[in-house]
Short mmCIF file of N, CA, C and O in Angstrom, two decimals:
data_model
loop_
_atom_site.label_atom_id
_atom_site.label_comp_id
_atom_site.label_asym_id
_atom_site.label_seq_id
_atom_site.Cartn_x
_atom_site.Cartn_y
_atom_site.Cartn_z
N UNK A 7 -61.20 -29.23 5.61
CA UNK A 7 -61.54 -30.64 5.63
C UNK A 7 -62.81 -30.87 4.83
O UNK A 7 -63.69 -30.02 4.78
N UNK A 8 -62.88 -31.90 4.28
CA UNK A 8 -64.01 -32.58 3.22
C UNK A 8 -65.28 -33.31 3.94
O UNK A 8 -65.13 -33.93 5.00
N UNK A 9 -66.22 -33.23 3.47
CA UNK A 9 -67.63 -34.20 4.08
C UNK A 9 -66.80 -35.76 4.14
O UNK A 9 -65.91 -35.97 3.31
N UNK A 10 -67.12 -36.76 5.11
CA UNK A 10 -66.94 -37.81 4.66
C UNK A 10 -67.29 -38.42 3.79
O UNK A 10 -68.40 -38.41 3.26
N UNK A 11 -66.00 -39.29 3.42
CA UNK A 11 -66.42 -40.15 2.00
C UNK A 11 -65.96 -39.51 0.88
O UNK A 11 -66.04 -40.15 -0.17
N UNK A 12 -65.40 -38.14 0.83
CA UNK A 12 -65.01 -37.50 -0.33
C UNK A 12 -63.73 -37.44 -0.27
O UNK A 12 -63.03 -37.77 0.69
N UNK A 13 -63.22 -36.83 -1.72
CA UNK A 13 -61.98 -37.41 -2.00
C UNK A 13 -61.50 -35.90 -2.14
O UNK A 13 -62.41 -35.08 -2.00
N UNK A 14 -59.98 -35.26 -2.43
CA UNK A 14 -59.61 -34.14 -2.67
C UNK A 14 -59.24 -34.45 -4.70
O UNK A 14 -58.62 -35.34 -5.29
N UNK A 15 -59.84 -33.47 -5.06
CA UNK A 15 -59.54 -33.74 -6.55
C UNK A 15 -58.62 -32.28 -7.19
O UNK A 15 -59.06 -31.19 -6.81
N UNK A 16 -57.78 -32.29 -7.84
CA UNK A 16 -57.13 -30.98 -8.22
C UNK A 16 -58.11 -30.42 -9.75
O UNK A 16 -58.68 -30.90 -10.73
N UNK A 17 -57.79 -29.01 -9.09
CA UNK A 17 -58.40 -27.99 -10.03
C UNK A 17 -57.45 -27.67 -11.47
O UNK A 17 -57.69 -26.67 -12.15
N UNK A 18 -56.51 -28.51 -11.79
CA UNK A 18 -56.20 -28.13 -12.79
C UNK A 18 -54.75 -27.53 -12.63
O UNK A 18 -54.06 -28.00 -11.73
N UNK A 19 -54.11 -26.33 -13.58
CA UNK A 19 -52.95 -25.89 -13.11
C UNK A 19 -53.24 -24.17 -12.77
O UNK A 19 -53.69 -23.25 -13.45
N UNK A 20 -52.95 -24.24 -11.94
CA UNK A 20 -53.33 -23.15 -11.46
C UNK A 20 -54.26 -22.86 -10.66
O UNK A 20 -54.13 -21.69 -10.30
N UNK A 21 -55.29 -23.45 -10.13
CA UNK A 21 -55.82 -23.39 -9.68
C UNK A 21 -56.57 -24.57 -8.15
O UNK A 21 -56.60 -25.76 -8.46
N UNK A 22 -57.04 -24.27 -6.83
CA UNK A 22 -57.27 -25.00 -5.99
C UNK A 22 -57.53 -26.15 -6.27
O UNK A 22 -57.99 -26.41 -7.39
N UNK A 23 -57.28 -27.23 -5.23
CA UNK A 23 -57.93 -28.58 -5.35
C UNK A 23 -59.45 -28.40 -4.36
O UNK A 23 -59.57 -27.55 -3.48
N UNK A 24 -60.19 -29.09 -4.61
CA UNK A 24 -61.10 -29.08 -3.95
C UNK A 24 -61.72 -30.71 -3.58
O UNK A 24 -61.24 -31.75 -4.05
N UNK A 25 -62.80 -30.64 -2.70
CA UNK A 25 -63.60 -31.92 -2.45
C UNK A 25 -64.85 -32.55 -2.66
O UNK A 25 -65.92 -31.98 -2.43
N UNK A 26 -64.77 -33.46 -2.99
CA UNK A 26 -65.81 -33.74 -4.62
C UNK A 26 -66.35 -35.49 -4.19
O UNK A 26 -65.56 -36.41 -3.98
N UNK A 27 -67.54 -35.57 -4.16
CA UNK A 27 -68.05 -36.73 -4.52
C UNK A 27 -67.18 -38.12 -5.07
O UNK A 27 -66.51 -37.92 -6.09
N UNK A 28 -67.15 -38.96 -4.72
CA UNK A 28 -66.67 -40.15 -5.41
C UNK A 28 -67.58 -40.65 -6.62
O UNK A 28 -68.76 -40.72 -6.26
N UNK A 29 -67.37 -41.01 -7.91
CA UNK A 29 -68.28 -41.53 -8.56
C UNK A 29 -68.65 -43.01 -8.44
O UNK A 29 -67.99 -43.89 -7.90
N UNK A 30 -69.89 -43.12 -9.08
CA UNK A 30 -70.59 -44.63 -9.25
C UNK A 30 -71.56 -44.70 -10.51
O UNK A 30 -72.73 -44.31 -10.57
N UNK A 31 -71.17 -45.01 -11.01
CA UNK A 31 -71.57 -45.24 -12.65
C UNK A 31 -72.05 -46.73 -12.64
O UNK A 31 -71.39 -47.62 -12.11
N UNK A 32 -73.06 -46.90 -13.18
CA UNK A 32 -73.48 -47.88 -13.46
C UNK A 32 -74.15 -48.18 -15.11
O UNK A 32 -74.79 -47.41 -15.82
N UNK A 33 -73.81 -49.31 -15.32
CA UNK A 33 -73.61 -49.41 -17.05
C UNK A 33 -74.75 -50.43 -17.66
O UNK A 33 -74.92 -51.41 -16.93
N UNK A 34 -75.47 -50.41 -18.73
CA UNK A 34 -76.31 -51.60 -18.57
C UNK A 34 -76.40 -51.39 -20.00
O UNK A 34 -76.25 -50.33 -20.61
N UNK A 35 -76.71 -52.68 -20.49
CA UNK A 35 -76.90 -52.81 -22.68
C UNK A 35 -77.42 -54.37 -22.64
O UNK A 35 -77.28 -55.48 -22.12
N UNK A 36 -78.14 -53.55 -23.63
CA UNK A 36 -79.49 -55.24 -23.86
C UNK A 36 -79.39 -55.27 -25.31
O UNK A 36 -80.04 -54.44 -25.95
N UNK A 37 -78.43 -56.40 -26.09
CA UNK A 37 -78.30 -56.51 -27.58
C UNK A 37 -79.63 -57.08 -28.06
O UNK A 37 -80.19 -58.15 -27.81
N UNK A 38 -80.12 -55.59 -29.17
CA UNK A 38 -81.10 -56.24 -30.49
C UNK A 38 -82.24 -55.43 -29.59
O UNK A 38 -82.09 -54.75 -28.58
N UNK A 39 -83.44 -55.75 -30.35
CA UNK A 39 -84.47 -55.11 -29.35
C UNK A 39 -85.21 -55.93 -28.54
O UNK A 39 -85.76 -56.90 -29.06
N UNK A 40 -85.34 -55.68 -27.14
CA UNK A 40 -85.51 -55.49 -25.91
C UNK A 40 -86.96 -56.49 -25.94
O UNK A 40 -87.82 -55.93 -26.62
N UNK A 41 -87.51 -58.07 -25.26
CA UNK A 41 -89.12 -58.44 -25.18
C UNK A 41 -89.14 -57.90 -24.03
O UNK A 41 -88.35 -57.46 -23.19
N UNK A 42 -90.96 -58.11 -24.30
CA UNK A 42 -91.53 -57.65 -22.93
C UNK A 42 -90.89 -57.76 -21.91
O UNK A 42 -90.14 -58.69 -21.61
N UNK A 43 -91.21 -56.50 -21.08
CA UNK A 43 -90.40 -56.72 -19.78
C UNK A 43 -88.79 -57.44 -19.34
O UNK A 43 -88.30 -57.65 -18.23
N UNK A 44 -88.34 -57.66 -20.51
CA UNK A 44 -86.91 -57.68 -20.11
C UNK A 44 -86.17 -57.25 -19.07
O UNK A 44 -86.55 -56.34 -18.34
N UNK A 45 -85.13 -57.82 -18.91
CA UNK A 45 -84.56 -57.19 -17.51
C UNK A 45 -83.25 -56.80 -18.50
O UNK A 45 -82.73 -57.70 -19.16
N UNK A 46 -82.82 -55.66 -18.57
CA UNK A 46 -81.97 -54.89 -18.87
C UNK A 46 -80.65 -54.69 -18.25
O UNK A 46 -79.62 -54.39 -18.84
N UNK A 47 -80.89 -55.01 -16.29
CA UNK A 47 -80.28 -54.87 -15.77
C UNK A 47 -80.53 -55.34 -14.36
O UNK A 47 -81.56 -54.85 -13.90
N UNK A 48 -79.89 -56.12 -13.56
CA UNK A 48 -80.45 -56.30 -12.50
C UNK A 48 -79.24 -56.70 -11.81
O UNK A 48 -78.51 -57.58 -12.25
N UNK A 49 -78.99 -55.95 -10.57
CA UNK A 49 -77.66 -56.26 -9.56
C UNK A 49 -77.55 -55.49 -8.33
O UNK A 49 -77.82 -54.32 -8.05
N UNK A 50 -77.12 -56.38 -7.72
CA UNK A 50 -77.16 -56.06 -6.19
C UNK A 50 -75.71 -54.56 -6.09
O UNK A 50 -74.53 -54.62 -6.43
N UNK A 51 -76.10 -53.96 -5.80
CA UNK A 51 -74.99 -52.72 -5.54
C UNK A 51 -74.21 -52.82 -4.41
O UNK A 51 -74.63 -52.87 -3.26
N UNK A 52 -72.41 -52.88 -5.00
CA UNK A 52 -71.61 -53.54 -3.63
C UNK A 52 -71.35 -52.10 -2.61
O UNK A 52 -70.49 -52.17 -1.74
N UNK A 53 -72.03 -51.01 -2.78
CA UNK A 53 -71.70 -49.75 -2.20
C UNK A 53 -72.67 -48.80 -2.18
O UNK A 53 -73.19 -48.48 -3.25
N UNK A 54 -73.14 -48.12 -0.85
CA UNK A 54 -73.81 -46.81 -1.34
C UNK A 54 -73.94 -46.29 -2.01
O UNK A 54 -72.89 -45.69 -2.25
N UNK A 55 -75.01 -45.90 -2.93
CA UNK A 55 -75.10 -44.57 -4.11
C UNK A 55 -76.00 -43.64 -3.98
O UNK A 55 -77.09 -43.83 -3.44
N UNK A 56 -75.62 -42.65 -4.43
CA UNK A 56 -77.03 -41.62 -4.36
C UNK A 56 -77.24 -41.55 -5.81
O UNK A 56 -76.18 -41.62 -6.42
N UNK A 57 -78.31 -41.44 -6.56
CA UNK A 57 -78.46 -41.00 -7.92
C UNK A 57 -79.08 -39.74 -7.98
O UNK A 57 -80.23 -39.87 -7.59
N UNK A 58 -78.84 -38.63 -8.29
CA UNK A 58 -79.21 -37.13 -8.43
C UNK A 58 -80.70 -37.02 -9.01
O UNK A 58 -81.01 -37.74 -9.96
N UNK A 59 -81.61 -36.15 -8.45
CA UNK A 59 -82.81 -36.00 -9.09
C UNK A 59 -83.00 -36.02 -10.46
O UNK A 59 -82.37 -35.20 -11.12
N UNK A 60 -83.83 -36.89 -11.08
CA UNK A 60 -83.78 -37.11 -12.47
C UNK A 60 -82.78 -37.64 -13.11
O UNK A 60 -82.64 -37.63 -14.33
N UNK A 61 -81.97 -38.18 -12.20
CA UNK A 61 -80.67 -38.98 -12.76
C UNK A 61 -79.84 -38.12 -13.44
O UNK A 61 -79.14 -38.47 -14.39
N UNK A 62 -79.89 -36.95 -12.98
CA UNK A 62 -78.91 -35.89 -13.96
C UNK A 62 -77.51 -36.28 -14.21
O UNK A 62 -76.87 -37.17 -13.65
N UNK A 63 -77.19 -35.54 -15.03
CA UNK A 63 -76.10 -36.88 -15.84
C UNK A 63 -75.50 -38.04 -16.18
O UNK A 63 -74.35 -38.47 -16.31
N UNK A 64 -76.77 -38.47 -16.31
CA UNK A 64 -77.00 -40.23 -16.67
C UNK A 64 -77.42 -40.19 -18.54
O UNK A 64 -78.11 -39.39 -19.17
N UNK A 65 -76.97 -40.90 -18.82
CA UNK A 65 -76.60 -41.02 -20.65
C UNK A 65 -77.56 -42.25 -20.73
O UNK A 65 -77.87 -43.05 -19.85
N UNK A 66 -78.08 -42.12 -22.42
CA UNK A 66 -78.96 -43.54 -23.17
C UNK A 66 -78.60 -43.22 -24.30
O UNK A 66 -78.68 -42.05 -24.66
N UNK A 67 -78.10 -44.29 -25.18
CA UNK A 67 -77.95 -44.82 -26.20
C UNK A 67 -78.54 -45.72 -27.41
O UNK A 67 -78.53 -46.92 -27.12
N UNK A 68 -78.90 -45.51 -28.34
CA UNK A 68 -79.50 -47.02 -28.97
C UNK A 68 -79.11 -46.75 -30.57
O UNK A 68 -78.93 -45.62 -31.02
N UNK A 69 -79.01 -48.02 -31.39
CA UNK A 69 -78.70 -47.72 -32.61
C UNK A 69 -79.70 -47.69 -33.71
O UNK A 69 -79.44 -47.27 -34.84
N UNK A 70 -81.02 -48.23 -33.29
CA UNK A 70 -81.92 -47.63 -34.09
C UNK A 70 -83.35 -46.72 -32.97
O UNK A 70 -83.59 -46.90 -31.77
N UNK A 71 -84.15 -45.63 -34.08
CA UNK A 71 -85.04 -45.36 -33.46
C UNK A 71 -86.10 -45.61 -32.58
O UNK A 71 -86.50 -46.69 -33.01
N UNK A 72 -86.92 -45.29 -31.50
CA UNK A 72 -88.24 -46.10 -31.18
C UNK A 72 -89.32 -45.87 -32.09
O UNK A 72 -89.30 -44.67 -32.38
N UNK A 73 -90.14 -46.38 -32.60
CA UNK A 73 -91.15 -46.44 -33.17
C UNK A 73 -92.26 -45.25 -32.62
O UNK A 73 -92.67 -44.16 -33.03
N UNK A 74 -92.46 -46.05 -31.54
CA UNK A 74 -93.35 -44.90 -30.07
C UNK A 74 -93.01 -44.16 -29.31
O UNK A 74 -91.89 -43.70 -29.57
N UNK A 75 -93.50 -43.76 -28.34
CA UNK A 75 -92.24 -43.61 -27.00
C UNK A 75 -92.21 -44.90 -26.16
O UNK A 75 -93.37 -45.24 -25.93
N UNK A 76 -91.57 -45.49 -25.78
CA UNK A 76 -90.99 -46.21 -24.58
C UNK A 76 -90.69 -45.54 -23.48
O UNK A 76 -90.25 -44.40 -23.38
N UNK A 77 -90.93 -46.26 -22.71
CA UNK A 77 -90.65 -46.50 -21.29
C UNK A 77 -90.11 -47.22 -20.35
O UNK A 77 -90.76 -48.20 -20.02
N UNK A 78 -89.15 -47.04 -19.85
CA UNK A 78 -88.18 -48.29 -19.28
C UNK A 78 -88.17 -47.99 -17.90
O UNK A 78 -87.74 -46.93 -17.42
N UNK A 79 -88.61 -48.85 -17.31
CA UNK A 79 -88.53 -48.32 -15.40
C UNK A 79 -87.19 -48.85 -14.76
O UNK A 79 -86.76 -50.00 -14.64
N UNK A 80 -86.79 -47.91 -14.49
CA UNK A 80 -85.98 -48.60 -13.14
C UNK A 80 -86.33 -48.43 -11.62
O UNK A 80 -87.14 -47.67 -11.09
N UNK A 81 -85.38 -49.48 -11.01
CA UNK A 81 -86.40 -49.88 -9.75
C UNK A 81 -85.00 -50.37 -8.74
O UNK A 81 -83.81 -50.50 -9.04
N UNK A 82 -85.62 -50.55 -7.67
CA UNK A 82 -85.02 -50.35 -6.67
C UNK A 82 -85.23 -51.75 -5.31
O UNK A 82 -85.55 -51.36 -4.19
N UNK A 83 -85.09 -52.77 -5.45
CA UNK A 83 -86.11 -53.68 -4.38
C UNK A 83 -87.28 -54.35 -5.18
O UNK A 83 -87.92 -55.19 -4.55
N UNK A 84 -87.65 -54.10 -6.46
CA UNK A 84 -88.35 -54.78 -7.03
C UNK A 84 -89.61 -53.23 -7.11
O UNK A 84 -90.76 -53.45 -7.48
N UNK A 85 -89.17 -51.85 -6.72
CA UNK A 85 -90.43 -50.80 -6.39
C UNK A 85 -89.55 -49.56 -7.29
O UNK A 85 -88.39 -49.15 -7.26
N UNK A 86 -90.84 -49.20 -8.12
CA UNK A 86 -89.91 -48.56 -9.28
C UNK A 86 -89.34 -47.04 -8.55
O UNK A 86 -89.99 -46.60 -7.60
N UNK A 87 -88.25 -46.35 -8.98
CA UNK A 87 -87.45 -45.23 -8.39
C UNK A 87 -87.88 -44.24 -9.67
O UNK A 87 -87.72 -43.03 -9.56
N UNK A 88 -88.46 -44.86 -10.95
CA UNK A 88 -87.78 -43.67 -12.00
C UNK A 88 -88.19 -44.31 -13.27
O UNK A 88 -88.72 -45.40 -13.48
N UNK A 89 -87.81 -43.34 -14.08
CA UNK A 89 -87.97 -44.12 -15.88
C UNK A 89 -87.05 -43.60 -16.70
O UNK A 89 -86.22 -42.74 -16.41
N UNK A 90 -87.21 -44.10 -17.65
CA UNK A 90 -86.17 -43.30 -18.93
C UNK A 90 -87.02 -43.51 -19.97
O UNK A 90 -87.43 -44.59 -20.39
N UNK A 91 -87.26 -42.37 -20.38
CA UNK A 91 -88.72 -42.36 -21.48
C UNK A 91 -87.92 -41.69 -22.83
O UNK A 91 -87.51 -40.54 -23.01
N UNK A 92 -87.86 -42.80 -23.65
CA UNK A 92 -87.13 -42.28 -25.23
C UNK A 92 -88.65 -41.81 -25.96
O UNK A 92 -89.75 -42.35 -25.82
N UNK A 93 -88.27 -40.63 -26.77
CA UNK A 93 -89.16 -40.03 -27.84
C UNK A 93 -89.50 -40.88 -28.95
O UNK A 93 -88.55 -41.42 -29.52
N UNK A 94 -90.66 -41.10 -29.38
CA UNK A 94 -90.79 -41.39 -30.73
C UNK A 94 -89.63 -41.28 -31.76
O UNK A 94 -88.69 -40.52 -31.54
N UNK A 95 -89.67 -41.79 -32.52
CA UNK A 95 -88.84 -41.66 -33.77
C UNK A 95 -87.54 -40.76 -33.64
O UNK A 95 -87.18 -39.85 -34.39
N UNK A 96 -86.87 -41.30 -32.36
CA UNK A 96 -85.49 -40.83 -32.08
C UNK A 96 -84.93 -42.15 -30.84
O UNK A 96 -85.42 -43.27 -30.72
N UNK A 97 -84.20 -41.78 -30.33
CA UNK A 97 -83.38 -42.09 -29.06
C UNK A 97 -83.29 -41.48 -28.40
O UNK A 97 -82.72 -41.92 -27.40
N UNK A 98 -83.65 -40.27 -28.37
CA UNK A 98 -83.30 -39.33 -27.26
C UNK A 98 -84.04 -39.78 -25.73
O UNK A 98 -85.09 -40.42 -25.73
N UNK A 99 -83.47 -39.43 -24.64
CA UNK A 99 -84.16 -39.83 -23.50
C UNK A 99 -84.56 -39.06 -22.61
O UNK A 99 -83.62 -38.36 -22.24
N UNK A 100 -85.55 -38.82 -22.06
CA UNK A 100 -85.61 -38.13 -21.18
C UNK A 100 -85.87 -39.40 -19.56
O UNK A 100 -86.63 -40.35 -19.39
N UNK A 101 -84.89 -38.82 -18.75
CA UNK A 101 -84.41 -39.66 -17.13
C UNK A 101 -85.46 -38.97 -15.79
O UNK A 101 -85.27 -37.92 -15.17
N UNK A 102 -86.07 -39.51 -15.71
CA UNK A 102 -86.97 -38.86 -14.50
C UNK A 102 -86.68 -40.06 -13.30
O UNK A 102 -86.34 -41.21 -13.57
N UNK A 103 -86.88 -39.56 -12.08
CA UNK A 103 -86.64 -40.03 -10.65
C UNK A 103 -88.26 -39.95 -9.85
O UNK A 103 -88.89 -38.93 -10.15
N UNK A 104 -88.70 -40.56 -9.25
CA UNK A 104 -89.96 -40.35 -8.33
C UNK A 104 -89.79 -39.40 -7.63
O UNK A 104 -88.93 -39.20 -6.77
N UNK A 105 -90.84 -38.62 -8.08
CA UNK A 105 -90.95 -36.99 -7.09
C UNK A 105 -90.35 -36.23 -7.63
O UNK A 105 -90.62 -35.09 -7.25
N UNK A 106 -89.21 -36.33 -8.80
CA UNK A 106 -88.04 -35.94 -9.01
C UNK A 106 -87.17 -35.45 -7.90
O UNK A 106 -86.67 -34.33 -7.98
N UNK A 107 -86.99 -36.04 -7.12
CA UNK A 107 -85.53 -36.35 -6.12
C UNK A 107 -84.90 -37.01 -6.54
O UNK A 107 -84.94 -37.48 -7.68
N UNK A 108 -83.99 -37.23 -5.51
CA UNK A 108 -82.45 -38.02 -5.32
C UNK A 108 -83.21 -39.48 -5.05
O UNK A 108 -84.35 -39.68 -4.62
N UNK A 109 -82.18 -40.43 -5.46
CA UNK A 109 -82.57 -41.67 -4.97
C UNK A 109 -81.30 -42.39 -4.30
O UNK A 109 -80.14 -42.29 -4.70
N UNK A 110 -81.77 -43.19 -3.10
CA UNK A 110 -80.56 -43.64 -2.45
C UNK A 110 -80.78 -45.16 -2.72
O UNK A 110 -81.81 -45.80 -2.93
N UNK A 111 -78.73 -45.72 -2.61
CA UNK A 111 -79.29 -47.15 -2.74
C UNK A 111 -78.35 -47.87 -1.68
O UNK A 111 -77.17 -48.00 -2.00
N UNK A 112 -78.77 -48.36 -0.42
CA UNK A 112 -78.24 -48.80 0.34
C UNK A 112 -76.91 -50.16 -0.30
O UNK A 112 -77.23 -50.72 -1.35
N UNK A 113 -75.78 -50.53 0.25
CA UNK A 113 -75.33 -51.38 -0.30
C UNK A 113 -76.08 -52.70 -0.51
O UNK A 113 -77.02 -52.65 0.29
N UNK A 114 -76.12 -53.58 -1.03
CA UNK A 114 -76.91 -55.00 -1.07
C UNK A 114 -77.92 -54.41 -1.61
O UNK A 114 -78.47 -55.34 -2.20
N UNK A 115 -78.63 -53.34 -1.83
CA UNK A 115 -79.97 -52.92 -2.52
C UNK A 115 -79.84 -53.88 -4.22
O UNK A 115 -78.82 -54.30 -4.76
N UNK A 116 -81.35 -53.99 -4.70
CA UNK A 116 -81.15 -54.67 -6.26
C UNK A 116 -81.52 -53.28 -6.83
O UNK A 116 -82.31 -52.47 -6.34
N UNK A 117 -80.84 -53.18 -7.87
CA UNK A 117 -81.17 -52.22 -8.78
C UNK A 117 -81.57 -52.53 -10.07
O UNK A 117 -80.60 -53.04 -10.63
N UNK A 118 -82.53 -52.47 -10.82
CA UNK A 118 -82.90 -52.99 -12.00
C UNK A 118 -83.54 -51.64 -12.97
O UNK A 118 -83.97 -50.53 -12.67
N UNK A 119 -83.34 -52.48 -14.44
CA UNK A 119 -84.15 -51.60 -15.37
C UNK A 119 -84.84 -53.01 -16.11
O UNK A 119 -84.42 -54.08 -16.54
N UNK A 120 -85.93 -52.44 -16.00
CA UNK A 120 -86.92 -53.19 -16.92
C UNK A 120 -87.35 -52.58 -18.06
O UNK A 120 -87.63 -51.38 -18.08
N UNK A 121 -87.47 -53.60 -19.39
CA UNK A 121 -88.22 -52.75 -20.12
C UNK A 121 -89.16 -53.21 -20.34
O UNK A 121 -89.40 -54.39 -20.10
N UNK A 122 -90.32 -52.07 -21.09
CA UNK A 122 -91.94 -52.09 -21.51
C UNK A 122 -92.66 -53.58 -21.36
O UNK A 122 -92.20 -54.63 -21.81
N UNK A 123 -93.43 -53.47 -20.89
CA UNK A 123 -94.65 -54.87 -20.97
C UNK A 123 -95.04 -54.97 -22.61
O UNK A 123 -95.72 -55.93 -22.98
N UNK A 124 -94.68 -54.11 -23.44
CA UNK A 124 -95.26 -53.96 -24.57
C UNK A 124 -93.90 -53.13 -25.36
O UNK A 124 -93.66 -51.94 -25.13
N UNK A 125 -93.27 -53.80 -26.09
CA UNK A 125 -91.89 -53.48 -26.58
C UNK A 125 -92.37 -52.80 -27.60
O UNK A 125 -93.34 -53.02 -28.32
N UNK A 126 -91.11 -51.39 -27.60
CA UNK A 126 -91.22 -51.19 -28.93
C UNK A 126 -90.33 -52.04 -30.42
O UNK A 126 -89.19 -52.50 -30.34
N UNK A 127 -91.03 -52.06 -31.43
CA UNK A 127 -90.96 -52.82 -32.35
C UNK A 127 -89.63 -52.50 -32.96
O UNK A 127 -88.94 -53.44 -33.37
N UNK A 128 -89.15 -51.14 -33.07
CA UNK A 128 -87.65 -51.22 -33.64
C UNK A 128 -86.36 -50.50 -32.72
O UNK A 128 -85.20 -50.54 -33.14
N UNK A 129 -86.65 -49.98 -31.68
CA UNK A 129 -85.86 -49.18 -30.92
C UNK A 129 -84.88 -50.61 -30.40
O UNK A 129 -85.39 -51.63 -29.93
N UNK A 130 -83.51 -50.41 -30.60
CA UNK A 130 -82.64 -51.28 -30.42
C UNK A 130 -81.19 -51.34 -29.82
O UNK A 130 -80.62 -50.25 -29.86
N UNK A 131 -80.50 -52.33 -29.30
CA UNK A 131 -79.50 -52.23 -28.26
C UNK A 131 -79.64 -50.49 -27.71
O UNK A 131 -79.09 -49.42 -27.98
N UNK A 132 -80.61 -50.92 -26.87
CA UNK A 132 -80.35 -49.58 -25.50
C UNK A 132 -79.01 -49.91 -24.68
O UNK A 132 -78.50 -51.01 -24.47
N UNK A 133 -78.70 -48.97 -24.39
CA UNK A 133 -77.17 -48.88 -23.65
C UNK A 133 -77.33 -47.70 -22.81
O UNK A 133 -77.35 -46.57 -23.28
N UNK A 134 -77.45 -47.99 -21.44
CA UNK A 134 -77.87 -47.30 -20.50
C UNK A 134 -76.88 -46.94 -19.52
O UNK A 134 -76.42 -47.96 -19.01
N UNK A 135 -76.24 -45.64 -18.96
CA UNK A 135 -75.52 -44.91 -17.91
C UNK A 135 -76.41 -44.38 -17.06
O UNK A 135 -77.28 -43.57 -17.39
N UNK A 136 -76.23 -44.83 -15.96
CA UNK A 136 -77.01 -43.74 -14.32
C UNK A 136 -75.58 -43.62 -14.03
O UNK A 136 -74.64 -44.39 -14.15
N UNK A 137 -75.71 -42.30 -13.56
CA UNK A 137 -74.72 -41.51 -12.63
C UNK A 137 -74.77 -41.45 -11.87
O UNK A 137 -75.88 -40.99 -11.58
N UNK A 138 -73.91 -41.74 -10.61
CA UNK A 138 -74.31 -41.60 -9.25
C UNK A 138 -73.16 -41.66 -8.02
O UNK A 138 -72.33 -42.57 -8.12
N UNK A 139 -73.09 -41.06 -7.25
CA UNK A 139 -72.18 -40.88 -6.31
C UNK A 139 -72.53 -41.28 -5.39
O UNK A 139 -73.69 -41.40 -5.00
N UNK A 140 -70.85 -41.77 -4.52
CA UNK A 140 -71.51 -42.88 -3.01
C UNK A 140 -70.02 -41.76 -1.90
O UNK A 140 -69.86 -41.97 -0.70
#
């Protein structure tokens, strides 16, 4: 028998099924580049989630470089959980969590990403994935 809440998923051919997390993906894209403090994303979550320490396997996207590094918080209740900090003169992201733990989000919780009080000047349509299981 499985933890509650999990589902039985098959291993393929040949091999066991096992019991596995349900996913919860959450998707967010802000066309062109991003003013101050933008809200990127902001919505009440219709279901439990957990998001894995550092948001591990959570994806960022953008079609041009940042200038600087940026910093984009996300938050939880209006109280930040985390960031996604793109490199200078790339897109690449690095996803950090407070404390680096797990973060939980009760159903009805707001979940938001904000970006920078101070935008970067060319880093553009961010397109943001958190991963997360409920």
């Amino acid at each position: 028998a499985g933890t509650a809440g999990q589902v039985l998923t098959t291993g393929g051919a040949g091999a066991n099924p096992s019991w596995a997390d349900r996913p919860f993906d959450v998707h967010a894209f802000y066309p062109g580049i991003p003013t101050a403090s933008a809200k990127v994303l902001r919505i009440p979550v219709g279901r439990a989630v957990v998001f894995a320490a550092n948001f591990s396997g959570s994806y960022f996207k953008a079609s041009a470089n940042a200038t600087s590094s940026t910093v984009f918080d996300v938050q939880k209740n209006g109280s930040s959980i985390g960031t996604v900090t793109i490199a200078a003169g790339t897109t690449t992201a690095t996803f950090a969590t407070s404390g680096g733990t797990s973060q939980s989000l009760a159903a009805g919780d707001l979940l938001a990403i904000i970006a920078p009080a101070s935008p970067d000047a060319t880093l553009a349509d961010p397109g943001f994935v958190l991963v997360g299981t409920r």
